[in-house]
Amino acid sequence: MMARWFRPRRGRDANSDDMRAELDAHIALATDHFMARGMPRAEAERRARARFRDLDKTMITLAHTAERRRTEMLRRELWQDIVQDLRLAARHCRRAPLFFAAMVATLAIGVGANAGVFSILQSTLLQPLPYREPDRLAMIWMGSRGDPKDRSILMPPTVLAWHDWLTNELGDLAAVMSSSGNPQAAVDYVRPEGAERLSGAIVTPNFFQVLGVSALRGRVFTVADEAKSDPLIVLSYGVWQSEFGGDASVVGRSVTLTTGLLDRAQRNYLVAGVLPRDVHFTYPVETQIWIMAPWSAVREYPARGLAYQAVARLAPGATIETLTRRLEGYRAGLDNAEYHSVNEVIRPQSMREWVLGDVRPSLQLMAIVSVLLFIVTCVTVASGILARVSQRQQELAVRTAIGATHWRLTRQLLSEGALLAACGAAAGVVVAAIAHPLLRQLLPASVPQISDLAGGARLIAFGAVAATLTTIVAALVPAIVGAVSHSPATLVRASVGASPGRAALRLRHGLIGSQTALATSLLVCAALLIASFWRLGHVPLGFDSGRVVTVEMRFINPRMKREDREAFRRELTSGVRTIPGVVDAGLTTAVPFRGTDFMMMMPSLETPKGALANHRIVDAGFFRVMRLPLLRGRYLTDADDANAPAVAVVSQSLAHTMFGDVDPIGRQIPFKDPITVVGVVADARYVRPGDVAAPAFYRPLAQEPSGLLCVVARTSVPFEQIAPAIRDVVHRIDPTLPAMRATTIDRIIDESIAGRRFYTVMTGAFATIAIVLTLGGLIAVVARVVAERRRELAIRVALGASSSDIMRSASRQSLSAAGLGVLTGLVLAYALSTALSQFLFGIDARSVPAYVTVGLAMLIVAAVATWQPLRGLSRLPLTTLLKAD
Amino acid sequence: MLVLKALSTDRMHGFAIALWLEEHSSGSIELDDSLVYQVLHRLEGKGYVDAEWKVTANNRRARVYRLTAVGRARLAAESEAWAAFSRSVTAIMRVSAST
């Protein structure tokens, strides 16, 4: 179709010359006519000209008309060409329905998978954060000098000092304390029918101005609110919908919340406004209620146990570095030790890094994997089209012989490609649409979805672009490399059934090789990830997590009297134990893999530095429920009450650190009131299943009261039957306590590895697709080679070659191409291994057995794919082979 | 329609068509010759006529037009439509004359 556009524009001038000549002829003929009637020549010519009202204008008008007609004709011809090309393409596709279906399916899978990953990237990495000029926002932490990854939250004096030091020239700084990081910010929404635990955050008045966020309804806090006495809150869009039914009149209303930690009490707050839907600050748990704390309150809060995050907005022209330098400068100028620990540095982090930093590597892994699959799809379609072209060599050669240009044939291939692309894109979008809900389900909550998963128009656009790109590249390759040769030699070769040209063969084997290489590297990644995931799922936790239900009941009123608290505990455990299906129940301050697990430095007489250990306060039931293996001594019992001697159970690694090989039973830990070790239990993984079990120190609840209580219960029936009953027990004992989150430890573990599961499943699925495509491609190419070399092979058989000779000869090139591909793939995987290693647990990214296994597996796959089409060949009698020609 | 009619009698160049129209309308149609060419070129574009350069009897080169098969069919259709139209107009005119 483009041929016409390139045709030299000779038509217009020729047309206007023609027209001039025609009009001249007209005047001459008319002059002749009038002279024949006796007029003198001059008069006759005048009459002839006079018959035109305006000769020059006529010329122009006629030229215009002619030009318009010409353009129209060209357009019509172009359209006819396109239609003709497409019709021809459709006919070809109908003639090879299997080939067409296979190509469309390949495109559908490749495009669908890529569209899925694209929609995830689009809603996360590619999305700007929902704040004004988000690039100017930064989180500022303190971190220990030695550990670049260390980022800790800030004590109130630090935040206050930073806020005072910052000038407008550098920017503004707000402080936020969220309930995930600090119990002070935990909020219970109190309604007549019961309380509800919400995730809250305490922020300074300038917080929303620093973020650059305005309210959907009402208003956000402003600096002017600092002086006001009314306690204000702002609602998230989500909680506005779920708790207030999206009622606009909630703005200005007063709601009752239970807030605070040490001073926990019910207070009334005025709803100032509601945030827009897309504004989130914490992922994945959205902050639901924002409570304003004036700077003066930050100053007055008792500093102990409170910690803030600092959000800074940089002034135009200021950078994170200048801001940090300035803060460091102020800090160094102070003598106060509070600000001047040499071991700590100010460690800023861009907002984007804070939100997306943790998930970026895994999303990038997904992107790499999907690009690899995309290339595999490209190569598969290219080699498919190439095989088709070589099959049609004779037809193309005949068309060349009767005058079709190289460009005409290329155009034909391109239109077949366009048809394929259109069908492939459509099918791909359908695949993506089907996979969309699945993807949404599989996507772990830890991935901050800044916007909803892309769907609809954007997905279709992506699908169309991806499919078109794939096919055009795939269709152009054979055309460019010269598989569509229009030399007479091709005609001859095609007509006598000789083997295809060297360039075409080389290209075909190159494609096999690259396809195998990509599939191999994908398979290595998938194998490593799957092995790592399996290991993670089977890592010994140190306790028995099966059928253990937990209810997190933190923050019991700290002002409760000691006896009341003990009564509450007793009532709670005995209440839970009487629920049918509950085998045993216990209490603890820390549930495994839940985040809250306090560290404490153990003083020791043996080791001068002491030992760092997790400090868990539990009751006797805890050990029975968790089935923590007892290695020495005894568990804690109900007899270890407030009046009994202070005792503790230590974990194996803590016993070893503190006492070495000496029997720890009966030894004392020299706190102010010494504590006697009565038992040693096995180490338990508590933070993440993949982390090494840390030393731990267990103390009886009766001797060391805590407001942070969690129920653990071993059950004999499914979780769903127990959870409501446990909540009922809690509600019966204290109706003011909010409904608590109940779950099982297995579910917690499951959620904690959801991210890994996600990319492992995705990579595994992509690798499988890549292998299937490679296998299909290999079989198709070898079958093609065999078909093309039939005559030659038959002659060889006639000359006495054995069937194994034939098979070797026919498969050698394809096999060696595949073999080279496998090797390249292993090298490629090795190159990716550094990036991959951060995703692995318990297996080396350069694990030799994994590489060898994958390499061998791919070679076997290649061998099977190669010999499959050959098997039939060796069994065929010679006559059949020759008859084929 | 008129140009097609002229060409249905013979091949003609533009001037001859203009003359033919003048003669057969008994001089009642007096054309601007440019109109003839505009019509001819449009008809050519639609494929009703085609043209080639020829040498006339008095030894002049001229672009001679010829009716194509499509043009002939078109002429037949148009003449039929015109006849029908003219019949109905005539009929109406008669009615109004008698009342």
PDB file of C-alpha atoms in Angstrom, chain A residues 340-568:
ATOM      1  CA  HIS A 340      24.238  14.143  69.434  1.00  0.00           C
ATOM      2  CA  SER A 341      24.843  10.450  69.399  1.00  0.00           C
ATOM      3  CA  VAL A 342      27.889   9.865  67.217  1.00  0.00           C
ATOM      4  CA  ASN A 343      26.521   6.483  66.271  1.00  0.00           C
ATOM      5  CA  GLU A 344      23.424   7.930  64.688  1.00  0.00           C
ATOM      6  CA  VAL A 345      22.973   9.898  61.500  1.00  0.00           C
ATOM      7  CA  ILE A 346      20.013  11.627  59.920  1.00  0.00           C
ATOM      8  CA  ARG A 347      18.824   9.380  57.157  1.00  0.00           C
ATOM      9  CA  PRO A 348      16.346  10.815  54.658  1.00  0.00           C
ATOM     10  CA  GLN A 349      14.381   8.825  52.149  1.00  0.00           C
ATOM     11  CA  SER A 350      12.256  10.046  49.276  1.00  0.00           C
ATOM     12  CA  MET A 351       8.560   9.521  49.786  1.00  0.00           C
ATOM     13  CA  ARG A 352       8.389   7.301  46.755  1.00  0.00           C
ATOM     14  CA  GLU A 353      11.162   5.137  48.129  1.00  0.00           C
ATOM     15  CA  TRP A 354       9.368   4.869  51.443  1.00  0.00           C
ATOM     16  CA  VAL A 355       6.101   3.756  49.856  1.00  0.00           C
ATOM     17  CA  LEU A 356       7.455   1.583  47.072  1.00  0.00           C
ATOM     18  CA  GLY A 357      11.015   0.769  48.092  1.00  0.00           C
ATOM     19  CA  ASP A 358      10.174  -2.583  49.662  1.00  0.00           C
ATOM     20  CA  VAL A 359       8.154  -3.923  46.774  1.00  0.00           C
ATOM     21  CA  ARG A 360      10.098  -2.341  43.944  1.00  0.00           C
ATOM     22  CA  PRO A 361      12.551  -5.243  43.530  1.00  0.00           C
ATOM     23  CA  SER A 362       9.786  -7.819  43.282  1.00  0.00           C
ATOM     24  CA  LEU A 363       7.828  -5.673  40.833  1.00  0.00           C
ATOM     25  CA  GLN A 364      10.984  -5.203  38.810  1.00  0.00           C
ATOM     26  CA  LEU A 365      11.484  -8.959  38.859  1.00  0.00           C
ATOM     27  CA  MET A 366       7.963  -9.312  37.462  1.00  0.00           C
ATOM     28  CA  ALA A 367       8.735  -6.748  34.784  1.00  0.00           C
ATOM     29  CA  ILE A 368      11.937  -8.562  33.751  1.00  0.00           C
ATOM     30  CA  VAL A 369      10.193 -11.907  33.686  1.00  0.00           C
ATOM     31  CA  SER A 370       7.359 -10.542  31.606  1.00  0.00           C
ATOM     32  CA  VAL A 371       9.725  -8.860  29.175  1.00  0.00           C
ATOM     33  CA  LEU A 372      11.528 -12.196  28.761  1.00  0.00           C
ATOM     34  CA  LEU A 373       8.207 -13.857  28.030  1.00  0.00           C
ATOM     35  CA  PHE A 374       7.352 -11.074  25.615  1.00  0.00           C
ATOM     36  CA  ILE A 375      10.558 -11.706  23.687  1.00  0.00           C
ATOM     37  CA  VAL A 376       9.838 -15.446  23.685  1.00  0.00           C
ATOM     38  CA  THR A 377       6.417 -14.655  22.199  1.00  0.00           C
ATOM     39  CA  CYS A 378       8.019 -12.419  19.572  1.00  0.00           C
ATOM     40  CA  VAL A 379      10.518 -15.086  18.645  1.00  0.00           C
ATOM     41  CA  THR A 380       7.854 -17.789  18.527  1.00  0.00           C
ATOM     42  CA  VAL A 381       5.661 -15.754  16.200  1.00  0.00           C
ATOM     43  CA  ALA A 382       8.673 -14.795  14.073  1.00  0.00           C
ATOM     44  CA  SER A 383       9.796 -18.374  13.684  1.00  0.00           C
ATOM     45  CA  GLY A 384       6.222 -19.413  12.968  1.00  0.00           C
ATOM     46  CA  ILE A 385       5.902 -16.842  10.205  1.00  0.00           C
ATOM     47  CA  LEU A 386       9.331 -17.748   8.909  1.00  0.00           C
ATOM     48  CA  ALA A 387       8.396 -21.426   8.710  1.00  0.00           C
ATOM     49  CA  ARG A 388       5.200 -20.436   6.894  1.00  0.00           C
ATOM     50  CA  VAL A 389       7.161 -18.291   4.472  1.00  0.00           C
ATOM     51  CA  SER A 390       9.570 -21.074   3.682  1.00  0.00           C
ATOM     52  CA  GLN A 391       6.636 -23.409   3.173  1.00  0.00           C
ATOM     53  CA  ARG A 392       5.213 -20.923   0.698  1.00  0.00           C
ATOM     54  CA  GLN A 393       8.538 -20.300  -0.987  1.00  0.00           C
ATOM     55  CA  GLN A 394       7.323 -21.787  -4.226  1.00  0.00           C
ATOM     56  CA  GLU A 395       4.132 -19.752  -4.288  1.00  0.00           C
ATOM     57  CA  LEU A 396       6.075 -16.581  -3.514  1.00  0.00           C
ATOM     58  CA  ALA A 397       8.648 -17.433  -6.154  1.00  0.00           C
ATOM     59  CA  VAL A 398       5.933 -17.922  -8.747  1.00  0.00           C
ATOM     60  CA  ARG A 399       4.395 -14.596  -7.806  1.00  0.00           C
ATOM     61  CA  THR A 400       7.819 -12.985  -8.183  1.00  0.00           C
ATOM     62  CA  ALA A 401       8.196 -14.590 -11.584  1.00  0.00           C
ATOM     63  CA  ILE A 402       4.911 -13.107 -12.770  1.00  0.00           C
ATOM     64  CA  GLY A 403       6.013  -9.670 -11.691  1.00  0.00           C
ATOM     65  CA  ALA A 404       5.312  -9.092  -8.008  1.00  0.00           C
ATOM     66  CA  THR A 405       7.975  -6.852  -6.522  1.00  0.00           C
ATOM     67  CA  HIS A 406       9.877  -7.628  -3.337  1.00  0.00           C
ATOM     68  CA  TRP A 407       7.986  -4.798  -1.696  1.00  0.00           C
ATOM     69  CA  ARG A 408       4.673  -6.253  -2.865  1.00  0.00           C
ATOM     70  CA  LEU A 409       5.495  -9.599  -1.238  1.00  0.00           C
ATOM     71  CA  THR A 410       6.735  -7.926   1.935  1.00  0.00           C
ATOM     72  CA  ARG A 411       3.505  -5.969   1.985  1.00  0.00           C
ATOM     73  CA  GLN A 412       1.608  -9.205   1.694  1.00  0.00           C
ATOM     74  CA  LEU A 413       3.508 -10.663   4.659  1.00  0.00           C
ATOM     75  CA  LEU A 414       2.940  -7.494   6.631  1.00  0.00           C
ATOM     76  CA  SER A 415      -0.790  -7.573   6.024  1.00  0.00           C
ATOM     77  CA  GLU A 416      -0.887 -11.188   7.132  1.00  0.00           C
ATOM     78  CA  GLY A 417       1.021  -9.975  10.182  1.00  0.00           C
ATOM     79  CA  ALA A 418      -1.494  -7.177  10.716  1.00  0.00           C
ATOM     80  CA  LEU A 419      -4.371  -9.646  10.587  1.00  0.00           C
ATOM     81  CA  LEU A 420      -2.563 -11.870  13.088  1.00  0.00           C
ATOM     82  CA  ALA A 421      -1.824  -8.873  15.301  1.00  0.00           C
ATOM     83  CA  ALA A 422      -5.451  -7.777  15.320  1.00  0.00           C
ATOM     84  CA  CYS A 423      -6.701 -11.249  16.247  1.00  0.00           C
ATOM     85  CA  GLY A 424      -3.841 -11.764  18.722  1.00  0.00           C
ATOM     86  CA  ALA A 425      -4.470  -8.414  20.407  1.00  0.00           C
ATOM     87  CA  ALA A 426      -8.169  -9.142  20.715  1.00  0.00           C
ATOM     88  CA  ALA A 427      -7.507 -12.604  22.146  1.00  0.00           C
ATOM     89  CA  GLY A 428      -4.776 -11.199  24.421  1.00  0.00           C
ATOM     90  CA  VAL A 429      -7.093  -8.582  25.845  1.00  0.00           C
ATOM     91  CA  VAL A 430      -9.686 -11.288  26.460  1.00  0.00           C
ATOM     92  CA  VAL A 431      -7.060 -13.388  28.262  1.00  0.00           C
ATOM     93  CA  ALA A 432      -6.021 -10.355  30.318  1.00  0.00           C
ATOM     94  CA  ALA A 433      -9.632  -9.569  31.156  1.00  0.00           C
ATOM     95  CA  ILE A 434     -10.165 -13.139  32.340  1.00  0.00           C
ATOM     96  CA  ALA A 435      -6.928 -13.115  34.323  1.00  0.00           C
ATOM     97  CA  HIS A 436      -7.669  -9.716  35.842  1.00  0.00           C
ATOM     98  CA  PRO A 437      -9.807 -10.829  38.830  1.00  0.00           C
ATOM     99  CA  LEU A 438      -7.376 -13.687  39.449  1.00  0.00           C
ATOM    100  CA  LEU A 439      -4.465 -11.272  39.464  1.00  0.00           C
ATOM    101  CA  ARG A 440      -6.267  -8.952  41.847  1.00  0.00           C
ATOM    102  CA  GLN A 441      -6.751 -11.860  44.209  1.00  0.00           C
ATOM    103  CA  LEU A 442      -3.182 -13.059  43.918  1.00  0.00           C
ATOM    104  CA  LEU A 443      -1.624  -9.619  44.318  1.00  0.00           C
ATOM    105  CA  PRO A 444      -0.429  -9.469  47.924  1.00  0.00           C
ATOM    106  CA  ALA A 445      -1.734  -6.733  50.170  1.00  0.00           C
ATOM    107  CA  SER A 446       1.829  -5.584  50.798  1.00  0.00           C
ATOM    108  CA  VAL A 447       2.002  -4.167  47.273  1.00  0.00           C
ATOM    109  CA  PRO A 448       0.857  -0.551  47.619  1.00  0.00           C
ATOM    110  CA  GLN A 449      -1.709  -0.061  44.918  1.00  0.00           C
ATOM    111  CA  ILE A 450      -1.638   3.666  44.482  1.00  0.00           C
ATOM    112  CA  SER A 451      -4.509   3.400  42.060  1.00  0.00           C
ATOM    113  CA  ASP A 452      -6.800   0.563  41.160  1.00  0.00           C
ATOM    114  CA  LEU A 453      -5.470  -2.121  38.813  1.00  0.00           C
ATOM    115  CA  ALA A 454      -5.525  -0.734  35.316  1.00  0.00           C
ATOM    116  CA  GLY A 455      -8.305  -2.159  33.233  1.00  0.00           C
ATOM    117  CA  GLY A 456     -10.533  -1.260  30.353  1.00  0.00           C
ATOM    118  CA  ALA A 457      -9.257   1.116  27.738  1.00  0.00           C
ATOM    119  CA  ARG A 458      -5.666   1.268  28.957  1.00  0.00           C
ATOM    120  CA  LEU A 459      -5.416  -2.512  28.991  1.00  0.00           C
ATOM    121  CA  ILE A 460      -6.880  -2.783  25.506  1.00  0.00           C
ATOM    122  CA  ALA A 461      -4.491  -0.124  24.261  1.00  0.00           C
ATOM    123  CA  PHE A 462      -1.557  -1.963  25.805  1.00  0.00           C
ATOM    124  CA  GLY A 463      -2.728  -5.277  24.334  1.00  0.00           C
ATOM    125  CA  ALA A 464      -3.093  -3.762  20.900  1.00  0.00           C
ATOM    126  CA  VAL A 465       0.297  -2.073  20.989  1.00  0.00           C
ATOM    127  CA  ALA A 466       2.031  -5.196  22.326  1.00  0.00           C
ATOM    128  CA  ALA A 467       0.445  -7.517  19.778  1.00  0.00           C
ATOM    129  CA  THR A 468       1.109  -5.150  16.897  1.00  0.00           C
ATOM    130  CA  LEU A 469       4.708  -4.679  17.930  1.00  0.00           C
ATOM    131  CA  THR A 470       5.225  -8.408  18.278  1.00  0.00           C
ATOM    132  CA  THR A 471       3.731  -9.231  14.939  1.00  0.00           C
ATOM    133  CA  ILE A 472       5.311  -6.442  12.973  1.00  0.00           C
ATOM    134  CA  VAL A 473       8.728  -7.330  14.336  1.00  0.00           C
ATOM    135  CA  ALA A 474       7.960 -10.981  13.711  1.00  0.00           C
ATOM    136  CA  ALA A 475       6.721 -10.379  10.177  1.00  0.00           C
ATOM    137  CA  LEU A 476       9.482  -7.949   9.282  1.00  0.00           C
ATOM    138  CA  VAL A 477      12.340 -10.203  10.306  1.00  0.00           C
ATOM    139  CA  PRO A 478      11.816 -12.784   7.550  1.00  0.00           C
ATOM    140  CA  ALA A 479      11.183 -10.017   5.049  1.00  0.00           C
ATOM    141  CA  ILE A 480      14.305  -8.068   5.956  1.00  0.00           C
ATOM    142  CA  VAL A 481      16.670 -10.974   6.278  1.00  0.00           C
ATOM    143  CA  GLY A 482      15.724 -11.984   2.792  1.00  0.00           C
ATOM    144  CA  ALA A 483      13.710 -15.091   3.371  1.00  0.00           C
ATOM    145  CA  VAL A 484      11.373 -13.527   0.852  1.00  0.00           C
ATOM    146  CA  SER A 485      13.873 -13.762  -1.869  1.00  0.00           C
ATOM    147  CA  HIS A 486      12.851 -12.899  -5.366  1.00  0.00           C
ATOM    148  CA  SER A 487      15.839 -14.262  -7.142  1.00  0.00           C
ATOM    149  CA  PRO A 488      15.115 -16.786  -9.888  1.00  0.00           C
ATOM    150  CA  ALA A 489      17.231 -19.231  -7.904  1.00  0.00           C
ATOM    151  CA  THR A 490      14.534 -19.404  -5.277  1.00  0.00           C
ATOM    152  CA  LEU A 491      12.016 -20.415  -7.882  1.00  0.00           C
ATOM    153  CA  VAL A 492      14.257 -23.163  -9.109  1.00  0.00           C
ATOM    154  CA  ARG A 493      15.111 -24.323  -5.629  1.00  0.00           C
ATOM    155  CA  ALA A 494      11.513 -24.209  -4.557  1.00  0.00           C
ATOM    156  CA  SER A 495      10.296 -26.080  -7.570  1.00  0.00           C
ATOM    157  CA  VAL A 496      12.730 -28.954  -7.220  1.00  0.00           C
ATOM    158  CA  GLY A 497      12.058 -29.189  -3.486  1.00  0.00           C
ATOM    159  CA  ALA A 498      15.607 -28.402  -2.482  1.00  0.00           C
ATOM    160  CA  SER A 499      16.513 -27.281   1.020  1.00  0.00           C
ATOM    161  CA  PRO A 500      15.980 -23.635   1.925  1.00  0.00           C
ATOM    162  CA  GLY A 501      18.678 -21.043   1.574  1.00  0.00           C
ATOM    163  CA  ARG A 502      21.504 -20.717   4.008  1.00  0.00           C
ATOM    164  CA  ALA A 503      20.373 -17.332   5.363  1.00  0.00           C
ATOM    165  CA  ALA A 504      16.875 -18.594   6.071  1.00  0.00           C
ATOM    166  CA  LEU A 505      18.244 -21.669   7.831  1.00  0.00           C
ATOM    167  CA  ARG A 506      20.640 -19.613   9.879  1.00  0.00           C
ATOM    168  CA  LEU A 507      17.848 -17.284  10.878  1.00  0.00           C
ATOM    169  CA  ARG A 508      15.608 -20.172  11.784  1.00  0.00           C
ATOM    170  CA  HIS A 509      18.253 -21.794  13.965  1.00  0.00           C
ATOM    171  CA  GLY A 510      19.069 -18.431  15.494  1.00  0.00           C
ATOM    172  CA  LEU A 511      15.445 -18.117  16.489  1.00  0.00           C
ATOM    173  CA  ILE A 512      15.393 -21.634  17.972  1.00  0.00           C
ATOM    174  CA  GLY A 513      18.541 -20.826  19.898  1.00  0.00           C
ATOM    175  CA  SER A 514      17.290 -17.537  21.327  1.00  0.00           C
ATOM    176  CA  GLN A 515      13.933 -19.030  22.211  1.00  0.00           C
ATOM    177  CA  THR A 516      15.609 -21.877  24.071  1.00  0.00           C
ATOM    178  CA  ALA A 517      17.970 -19.457  25.777  1.00  0.00           C
ATOM    179  CA  LEU A 518      15.155 -17.275  27.079  1.00  0.00           C
ATOM    180  CA  ALA A 519      13.059 -20.232  28.178  1.00  0.00           C
ATOM    181  CA  THR A 520      16.081 -21.708  29.970  1.00  0.00           C
ATOM    182  CA  SER A 521      16.846 -18.529  31.884  1.00  0.00           C
ATOM    183  CA  LEU A 522      13.192 -18.157  32.851  1.00  0.00           C
ATOM    184  CA  LEU A 523      13.141 -21.769  33.989  1.00  0.00           C
ATOM    185  CA  VAL A 524      16.258 -21.259  36.121  1.00  0.00           C
ATOM    186  CA  CYS A 525      14.620 -18.271  37.822  1.00  0.00           C
ATOM    187  CA  ALA A 526      11.381 -20.173  38.314  1.00  0.00           C
ATOM    188  CA  ALA A 527      13.155 -23.277  39.618  1.00  0.00           C
ATOM    189  CA  LEU A 528      15.171 -21.256  42.126  1.00  0.00           C
ATOM    190  CA  LEU A 529      12.119 -19.316  43.291  1.00  0.00           C
ATOM    191  CA  ILE A 530       9.988 -22.444  43.612  1.00  0.00           C
ATOM    192  CA  ALA A 531      12.711 -24.301  45.504  1.00  0.00           C
ATOM    193  CA  SER A 532      13.142 -21.297  47.765  1.00  0.00           C
ATOM    194  CA  PHE A 533       9.403 -21.003  48.327  1.00  0.00           C
ATOM    195  CA  TRP A 534       9.149 -24.700  49.138  1.00  0.00           C
ATOM    196  CA  ARG A 535      11.968 -24.409  51.623  1.00  0.00           C
ATOM    197  CA  LEU A 536      10.354 -21.407  53.213  1.00  0.00           C
ATOM    198  CA  GLY A 537       7.060 -23.269  53.571  1.00  0.00           C
ATOM    199  CA  HIS A 538       8.828 -26.178  55.218  1.00  0.00           C
ATOM    200  CA  VAL A 539      11.191 -24.314  57.453  1.00  0.00           C
ATOM    201  CA  PRO A 540      11.018 -25.627  61.031  1.00  0.00           C
ATOM    202  CA  LEU A 541       9.348 -22.870  63.020  1.00  0.00           C
ATOM    203  CA  GLY A 542      10.308 -24.253  66.417  1.00  0.00           C
ATOM    204  CA  PHE A 543       6.677 -24.645  67.414  1.00  0.00           C
ATOM    205  CA  ASP A 544       3.549 -26.310  66.073  1.00  0.00           C
ATOM    206  CA  SER A 545       1.541 -23.693  64.190  1.00  0.00           C
ATOM    207  CA  GLY A 546      -1.287 -26.007  63.077  1.00  0.00           C
ATOM    208  CA  ARG A 547      -4.777 -25.046  64.240  1.00  0.00           C
ATOM    209  CA  VAL A 548      -3.654 -22.277  66.559  1.00  0.00           C
ATOM    210  CA  VAL A 549      -6.134 -19.395  66.694  1.00  0.00           C
ATOM    211  CA  THR A 550      -4.997 -16.009  67.950  1.00  0.00           C
ATOM    212  CA  VAL A 551      -6.999 -13.001  69.038  1.00  0.00           C
ATOM    213  CA  GLU A 552      -5.023  -9.818  69.360  1.00  0.00           C
ATOM    214  CA  MET A 553      -6.321  -7.990  72.370  1.00  0.00           C
ATOM    215  CA  ARG A 554      -3.855  -5.277  72.993  1.00  0.00           C
ATOM    216  CA  PHE A 555      -4.118  -2.190  75.159  1.00  0.00           C
ATOM    217  CA  ILE A 556      -6.191  -3.220  78.047  1.00  0.00           C
ATOM    218  CA  ASN A 557      -6.752  -0.212  80.234  1.00  0.00           C
ATOM    219  CA  PRO A 558      -3.425   0.312  81.978  1.00  0.00           C
ATOM    220  CA  ARG A 559      -5.122   1.932  84.926  1.00  0.00           C
ATOM    221  CA  MET A 560      -6.885  -1.300  85.762  1.00  0.00           C
ATOM    222  CA  LYS A 561      -5.951  -2.557  89.219  1.00  0.00           C
ATOM    223  CA  ARG A 562      -3.625  -5.514  89.508  1.00  0.00           C
ATOM    224  CA  GLU A 563      -6.284  -7.819  91.002  1.00  0.00           C
ATOM    225  CA  ASP A 564      -8.837  -6.767  88.375  1.00  0.00           C
ATOM    226  CA  ARG A 565      -6.364  -7.435  85.655  1.00  0.00           C
ATOM    227  CA  GLU A 566      -5.603 -10.881  86.971  1.00  0.00           C
ATOM    228  CA  ALA A 567      -9.297 -11.614  87.288  1.00  0.00           C
ATOM    229  CA  PHE A 568      -9.775 -10.466  83.690  1.00  0.00           C
TER     230      PHE A 568
END
